[in-house]
Amino acid sequence: VIRGETTHDQHINRAVSLAFSQISVHYDLPILFGVLTCNSLEQAIARSGGEAGTRGKDRPDSRIGNKGADCAEAALEMIEMIDLFNFDQAAQGKIEIKIGIGIASGMVIAGYTGTFQRATYTCVGDTVNLASRLESHTKLVGRPILIDQETRTALGDDFKLEPQGPVIFKGKTNPVEVFSISTDMVWVFN
């Protein structure tokens, strides 16, 4: 989710559309339906799988095939990419963007939905809902990447994590232990 500087939808839509256009032109990346689906983000995700890139090549053997670690590495690479973009934006006095990432581990129902003319691949379920709630919670704690206990367990000691405490999210009866993956940055949301 991209966050603008105000709650006024029209202003945010214009600012985000402009930011996406600038990313596309500046880094020669394709943009699709207002979602950043560029080569570099795809490369970030691919790198997290250990096939290419600096993070993937240097990963310990214990993390190969660990989907929690794959997601965490992809999230860190995405944050790095946004930081580079924002550095350029700030130097030009232009609007910066922030993203929040929620990672939850567990079972999901995945598949195609829609019609033959317009089908889309999607995932649904409690784990997907929790990941969405974690992403929304990034605004409250000022950390860009939040994970649940199950993902934290999968990560082991290979990432710098900060406990954020238990949170009762909408749709949950029991508190969820929340952790942030350290990016050495703290965001303040107004």
PDB file of C-alpha atoms in Angstrom:
ATOM      1  CA  VAL A   1       0.000   0.000   0.000  1.00  0.00           C
ATOM      2  CA  ILE A   2       1.372   3.377  -0.975  1.00  0.00           C
ATOM      3  CA  ARG A   3       0.738   6.160   1.482  1.00  0.00           C
ATOM      4  CA  GLY A   4       0.429   9.815   0.493  1.00  0.00           C
ATOM      5  CA  GLU A   5       0.772  12.877   2.664  1.00  0.00           C
ATOM      6  CA  THR A   6      -2.945  13.538   3.227  1.00  0.00           C
ATOM      7  CA  THR A   7      -6.228  11.680   3.566  1.00  0.00           C
ATOM      8  CA  HIS A   8      -7.841  13.457   0.615  1.00  0.00           C
ATOM      9  CA  ASP A   9      -8.295  10.720  -1.980  1.00  0.00           C
ATOM     10  CA  GLN A  10      -8.059  12.931  -5.050  1.00  0.00           C
ATOM     11  CA  HIS A  11      -4.773  14.465  -3.919  1.00  0.00           C
ATOM     12  CA  ILE A  12      -3.354  11.068  -3.015  1.00  0.00           C
ATOM     13  CA  ASN A  13      -4.443   9.530  -6.306  1.00  0.00           C
ATOM     14  CA  ARG A  14      -2.759  12.322  -8.262  1.00  0.00           C
ATOM     15  CA  ALA A  15       0.396  12.218  -6.125  1.00  0.00           C
ATOM     16  CA  VAL A  16       0.697   8.433  -6.271  1.00  0.00           C
ATOM     17  CA  SER A  17       0.006   8.328 -10.011  1.00  0.00           C
ATOM     18  CA  LEU A  18       2.660  11.001 -10.525  1.00  0.00           C
ATOM     19  CA  ALA A  19       5.128   9.117  -8.303  1.00  0.00           C
ATOM     20  CA  PHE A  20       4.513   5.871 -10.224  1.00  0.00           C
ATOM     21  CA  SER A  21       5.007   7.697 -13.513  1.00  0.00           C
ATOM     22  CA  GLN A  22       8.257   9.187 -12.258  1.00  0.00           C
ATOM     23  CA  ILE A  23       9.487   5.773 -11.096  1.00  0.00           C
ATOM     24  CA  SER A  24       8.591   4.325 -14.475  1.00  0.00           C
ATOM     25  CA  VAL A  25      10.372   7.040 -16.456  1.00  0.00           C
ATOM     26  CA  HIS A  26      13.391   7.462 -14.165  1.00  0.00           C
ATOM     27  CA  TYR A  27      14.183   3.755 -13.764  1.00  0.00           C
ATOM     28  CA  ASP A  28      12.764   2.625 -17.145  1.00  0.00           C
ATOM     29  CA  LEU A  29      10.285   0.320 -15.422  1.00  0.00           C
ATOM     30  CA  PRO A  30       6.798  -0.741 -16.557  1.00  0.00           C
ATOM     31  CA  ILE A  31       3.804   0.194 -14.400  1.00  0.00           C
ATOM     32  CA  LEU A  32       0.526  -1.750 -14.551  1.00  0.00           C
ATOM     33  CA  PHE A  33      -2.863  -0.730 -13.081  1.00  0.00           C
ATOM     34  CA  GLY A  34      -1.361   1.630 -10.500  1.00  0.00           C
ATOM     35  CA  VAL A  35       0.624  -1.183  -8.919  1.00  0.00           C
ATOM     36  CA  LEU A  36       4.384  -1.212  -9.191  1.00  0.00           C
ATOM     37  CA  THR A  37       5.008  -4.391 -11.188  1.00  0.00           C
ATOM     38  CA  CYS A  38       8.417  -3.483 -12.455  1.00  0.00           C
ATOM     39  CA  ASN A  39      11.437  -5.516 -13.329  1.00  0.00           C
ATOM     40  CA  SER A  40      13.293  -4.328 -10.255  1.00  0.00           C
ATOM     41  CA  LEU A  41      10.607  -5.447  -7.805  1.00  0.00           C
ATOM     42  CA  GLU A  42      10.389  -8.752  -9.636  1.00  0.00           C
ATOM     43  CA  GLN A  43      14.155  -8.963  -9.347  1.00  0.00           C
ATOM     44  CA  ALA A  44      13.875  -8.229  -5.619  1.00  0.00           C
ATOM     45  CA  ILE A  45      11.492 -11.138  -5.230  1.00  0.00           C
ATOM     46  CA  ALA A  46      13.644 -13.382  -7.436  1.00  0.00           C
ATOM     47  CA  ARG A  47      16.759 -12.410  -5.476  1.00  0.00           C
ATOM     48  CA  SER A  48      15.076 -13.450  -2.276  1.00  0.00           C
ATOM     49  CA  GLY A  49      14.873 -16.979  -3.678  1.00  0.00           C
ATOM     50  CA  GLY A  50      18.651 -17.211  -3.877  1.00  0.00           C
ATOM     51  CA  GLU A  51      18.873 -17.304  -7.677  1.00  0.00           C
ATOM     52  CA  ALA A  52      20.530 -13.926  -8.177  1.00  0.00           C
ATOM     53  CA  GLY A  53      21.383 -10.680  -6.435  1.00  0.00           C
ATOM     54  CA  THR A  54      23.481  -9.835  -3.420  1.00  0.00           C
ATOM     55  CA  ARG A  55      21.128 -10.963  -0.679  1.00  0.00           C
ATOM     56  CA  GLY A  56      20.319 -14.304  -2.292  1.00  0.00           C
ATOM     57  CA  LYS A  57      23.947 -15.196  -3.004  1.00  0.00           C
ATOM     58  CA  ASP A  58      25.053 -14.452   0.531  1.00  0.00           C
ATOM     59  CA  ARG A  59      22.242 -16.219   2.362  1.00  0.00           C
ATOM     60  CA  PRO A  60      23.088 -18.972   4.829  1.00  0.00           C
ATOM     61  CA  ASP A  61      22.245 -22.533   3.766  1.00  0.00           C
ATOM     62  CA  SER A  62      19.679 -22.666   6.605  1.00  0.00           C
ATOM     63  CA  ARG A  63      17.546 -20.102   4.766  1.00  0.00           C
ATOM     64  CA  ILE A  64      17.436 -21.765   1.349  1.00  0.00           C
ATOM     65  CA  GLY A  65      13.852 -22.855   0.742  1.00  0.00           C
ATOM     66  CA  ASN A  66      12.593 -20.968   3.820  1.00  0.00           C
ATOM     67  CA  LYS A  67       9.541 -19.067   2.502  1.00  0.00           C
ATOM     68  CA  GLY A  68       9.489 -16.759   5.536  1.00  0.00           C
ATOM     69  CA  ALA A  69      13.089 -15.751   4.826  1.00  0.00           C
ATOM     70  CA  ASP A  70      12.264 -15.388   1.121  1.00  0.00           C
ATOM     71  CA  CYS A  71       9.474 -12.945   1.949  1.00  0.00           C
ATOM     72  CA  ALA A  72      11.593 -11.031   4.456  1.00  0.00           C
ATOM     73  CA  GLU A  73      14.423 -10.629   1.952  1.00  0.00           C
ATOM     74  CA  ALA A  74      12.046  -9.490  -0.779  1.00  0.00           C
ATOM     75  CA  ALA A  75      10.500  -6.966   1.639  1.00  0.00           C
ATOM     76  CA  LEU A  76      13.925  -5.583   2.598  1.00  0.00           C
ATOM     77  CA  GLU A  77      14.892  -5.219  -1.061  1.00  0.00           C
ATOM     78  CA  MET A  78      11.628  -3.398  -1.811  1.00  0.00           C
ATOM     79  CA  ILE A  79      12.260  -0.995   1.063  1.00  0.00           C
ATOM     80  CA  GLU A  80      15.783  -0.363  -0.271  1.00  0.00           C
ATOM     81  CA  MET A  81      14.371   0.389  -3.723  1.00  0.00           C
ATOM     82  CA  ILE A  82      11.833   2.843  -2.315  1.00  0.00           C
ATOM     83  CA  ASP A  83      14.622   4.489  -0.275  1.00  0.00           C
ATOM     84  CA  LEU A  84      16.677   5.015  -3.449  1.00  0.00           C
ATOM     85  CA  PHE A  85      13.663   6.459  -5.221  1.00  0.00           C
ATOM     86  CA  ASN A  86      12.907   8.757  -2.269  1.00  0.00           C
ATOM     87  CA  PHE A  87      16.524   9.931  -2.167  1.00  0.00           C
ATOM     88  CA  ASP A  88      16.168  11.079  -5.773  1.00  0.00           C
ATOM     89  CA  GLN A  89      12.763  12.605  -5.041  1.00  0.00           C
ATOM     90  CA  ALA A  90      14.052  14.549  -2.016  1.00  0.00           C
ATOM     91  CA  ALA A  91      17.021  15.881  -3.991  1.00  0.00           C
ATOM     92  CA  GLN A  92      14.549  17.285  -6.523  1.00  0.00           C
ATOM     93  CA  GLY A  93      12.144  18.610  -3.880  1.00  0.00           C
ATOM     94  CA  LYS A  94       9.444  16.157  -4.989  1.00  0.00           C
ATOM     95  CA  ILE A  95       6.975  14.012  -3.071  1.00  0.00           C
ATOM     96  CA  GLU A  96       8.330  10.878  -1.401  1.00  0.00           C
ATOM     97  CA  ILE A  97       6.386   7.654  -0.928  1.00  0.00           C
ATOM     98  CA  LYS A  98       6.298   5.101   1.858  1.00  0.00           C
ATOM     99  CA  ILE A  99       5.150   1.512   1.781  1.00  0.00           C
ATOM    100  CA  GLY A 100       4.093  -0.836   4.524  1.00  0.00           C
ATOM    101  CA  ILE A 101       4.592  -4.584   4.272  1.00  0.00           C
ATOM    102  CA  GLY A 102       2.833  -7.214   6.387  1.00  0.00           C
ATOM    103  CA  ILE A 103       4.028 -10.815   6.310  1.00  0.00           C
ATOM    104  CA  ALA A 104       2.026 -13.642   7.876  1.00  0.00           C
ATOM    105  CA  SER A 105       2.670 -17.367   7.529  1.00  0.00           C
ATOM    106  CA  GLY A 106       0.019 -20.044   7.337  1.00  0.00           C
ATOM    107  CA  MET A 107      -2.540 -21.725   5.122  1.00  0.00           C
ATOM    108  CA  VAL A 108      -4.313 -19.832   2.323  1.00  0.00           C
ATOM    109  CA  ILE A 109      -6.760 -20.685  -0.408  1.00  0.00           C
ATOM    110  CA  ALA A 110      -5.148 -19.720  -3.711  1.00  0.00           C
ATOM    111  CA  GLY A 111      -6.494 -19.822  -7.225  1.00  0.00           C
ATOM    112  CA  TYR A 112      -8.074 -18.019 -10.127  1.00  0.00           C
ATOM    113  CA  THR A 113     -11.286 -16.040  -9.766  1.00  0.00           C
ATOM    114  CA  GLY A 114     -13.377 -14.139 -12.260  1.00  0.00           C
ATOM    115  CA  THR A 115     -14.527 -14.960 -15.776  1.00  0.00           C
ATOM    116  CA  PHE A 116     -12.752 -16.478 -18.753  1.00  0.00           C
ATOM    117  CA  GLN A 117     -12.330 -13.001 -20.205  1.00  0.00           C
ATOM    118  CA  ARG A 118     -11.036 -11.448 -16.991  1.00  0.00           C
ATOM    119  CA  ALA A 119      -9.527 -13.882 -14.513  1.00  0.00           C
ATOM    120  CA  THR A 120      -7.153 -12.965 -11.724  1.00  0.00           C
ATOM    121  CA  TYR A 121      -5.041 -15.074  -9.396  1.00  0.00           C
ATOM    122  CA  THR A 122      -5.723 -14.377  -5.742  1.00  0.00           C
ATOM    123  CA  CYS A 123      -5.280 -15.725  -2.233  1.00  0.00           C
ATOM    124  CA  VAL A 124      -7.867 -15.610   0.544  1.00  0.00           C
ATOM    125  CA  GLY A 125      -8.049 -16.772   4.127  1.00  0.00           C
ATOM    126  CA  ASP A 126      -7.165 -15.878   7.687  1.00  0.00           C
ATOM    127  CA  THR A 127      -3.428 -15.641   6.885  1.00  0.00           C
ATOM    128  CA  VAL A 128      -4.074 -13.169   4.057  1.00  0.00           C
ATOM    129  CA  ASN A 129      -6.292 -11.086   6.341  1.00  0.00           C
ATOM    130  CA  LEU A 130      -3.622 -11.088   9.054  1.00  0.00           C
ATOM    131  CA  ALA A 131      -0.949  -9.955   6.578  1.00  0.00           C
ATOM    132  CA  SER A 132      -3.243  -7.099   5.568  1.00  0.00           C
ATOM    133  CA  ARG A 133      -3.810  -6.127   9.210  1.00  0.00           C
ATOM    134  CA  LEU A 134      -0.046  -6.207   9.818  1.00  0.00           C
ATOM    135  CA  GLU A 135       0.518  -3.944   6.820  1.00  0.00           C
ATOM    136  CA  SER A 136      -2.039  -1.466   8.153  1.00  0.00           C
ATOM    137  CA  HIS A 137      -0.391  -1.613  11.591  1.00  0.00           C
ATOM    138  CA  THR A 138       2.929  -0.388  10.116  1.00  0.00           C
ATOM    139  CA  LYS A 139       1.468   3.130  10.244  1.00  0.00           C
ATOM    140  CA  LEU A 140       0.834   2.909  13.984  1.00  0.00           C
ATOM    141  CA  VAL A 141       4.242   1.560  14.975  1.00  0.00           C
ATOM    142  CA  GLY A 142       6.261   3.506  12.396  1.00  0.00           C
ATOM    143  CA  ARG A 143       8.025   0.418  11.046  1.00  0.00           C
ATOM    144  CA  PRO A 144       7.806  -0.546   7.364  1.00  0.00           C
ATOM    145  CA  ILE A 145       7.871  -4.361   7.738  1.00  0.00           C
ATOM    146  CA  LEU A 146       5.812  -6.283  10.294  1.00  0.00           C
ATOM    147  CA  ILE A 147       5.549 -10.043  10.744  1.00  0.00           C
ATOM    148  CA  ASP A 148       3.585 -12.477  12.886  1.00  0.00           C
ATOM    149  CA  GLN A 149       4.926 -15.072  15.366  1.00  0.00           C
ATOM    150  CA  GLU A 150       4.810 -17.935  12.858  1.00  0.00           C
ATOM    151  CA  THR A 151       6.953 -16.000  10.389  1.00  0.00           C
ATOM    152  CA  ARG A 152       9.265 -14.930  13.216  1.00  0.00           C
ATOM    153  CA  THR A 153       9.788 -18.577  14.142  1.00  0.00           C
ATOM    154  CA  ALA A 154      10.616 -19.440  10.518  1.00  0.00           C
ATOM    155  CA  LEU A 155      13.189 -16.633  10.314  1.00  0.00           C
ATOM    156  CA  GLY A 156      15.303 -17.900  13.196  1.00  0.00           C
ATOM    157  CA  ASP A 157      18.172 -15.597  14.128  1.00  0.00           C
ATOM    158  CA  ASP A 158      19.172 -14.502  10.612  1.00  0.00           C
ATOM    159  CA  PHE A 159      17.312 -11.162  10.742  1.00  0.00           C
ATOM    160  CA  LYS A 160      17.377  -8.301  13.214  1.00  0.00           C
ATOM    161  CA  LEU A 161      13.878  -8.302  14.713  1.00  0.00           C
ATOM    162  CA  GLU A 162      12.226  -5.963  17.179  1.00  0.00           C
ATOM    163  CA  PRO A 163       9.227  -7.127  19.234  1.00  0.00           C
ATOM    164  CA  GLN A 164       6.280  -4.758  18.877  1.00  0.00           C
ATOM    165  CA  GLY A 165       4.118  -6.551  21.439  1.00  0.00           C
ATOM    166  CA  PRO A 166       0.793  -8.361  21.242  1.00  0.00           C
ATOM    167  CA  VAL A 167      -2.000  -6.805  19.185  1.00  0.00           C
ATOM    168  CA  ILE A 168      -5.653  -7.788  18.917  1.00  0.00           C
ATOM    169  CA  PHE A 169      -6.536  -7.305  15.264  1.00  0.00           C
ATOM    170  CA  LYS A 170     -10.029  -7.088  13.810  1.00  0.00           C
ATOM    171  CA  GLY A 171     -11.336 -10.600  13.217  1.00  0.00           C
ATOM    172  CA  LYS A 172      -9.027 -12.138  15.841  1.00  0.00           C
ATOM    173  CA  THR A 173     -10.077 -13.212  19.324  1.00  0.00           C
ATOM    174  CA  ASN A 174      -6.543 -13.767  20.614  1.00  0.00           C
ATOM    175  CA  PRO A 175      -3.678 -11.263  20.500  1.00  0.00           C
ATOM    176  CA  VAL A 176      -1.075 -11.702  17.773  1.00  0.00           C
ATOM    177  CA  GLU A 177       2.585 -11.258  18.678  1.00  0.00           C
ATOM    178  CA  VAL A 178       3.954  -8.690  16.243  1.00  0.00           C
ATOM    179  CA  PHE A 179       7.600  -8.170  15.282  1.00  0.00           C
ATOM    180  CA  SER A 180       9.272  -5.693  12.961  1.00  0.00           C
ATOM    181  CA  ILE A 181      12.149  -6.561  10.681  1.00  0.00           C
ATOM    182  CA  SER A 182      14.773  -3.905  11.269  1.00  0.00           C
ATOM    183  CA  THR A 183      15.549  -1.693   8.320  1.00  0.00           C
ATOM    184  CA  ASP A 184      17.348   0.774  10.597  1.00  0.00           C
ATOM    185  CA  MET A 185      14.616   3.304   9.920  1.00  0.00           C
ATOM    186  CA  VAL A 186      11.648   4.633  11.817  1.00  0.00           C
ATOM    187  CA  TRP A 187       8.795   6.346  10.012  1.00  0.00           C
ATOM    188  CA  VAL A 188       6.519   8.948  11.504  1.00  0.00           C
ATOM    189  CA  PHE A 189       3.046   9.034  10.000  1.00  0.00           C
ATOM    190  CA  ASN A 190       0.923  12.122  10.476  1.00  0.00           C
TER     191      ASN A 190
END
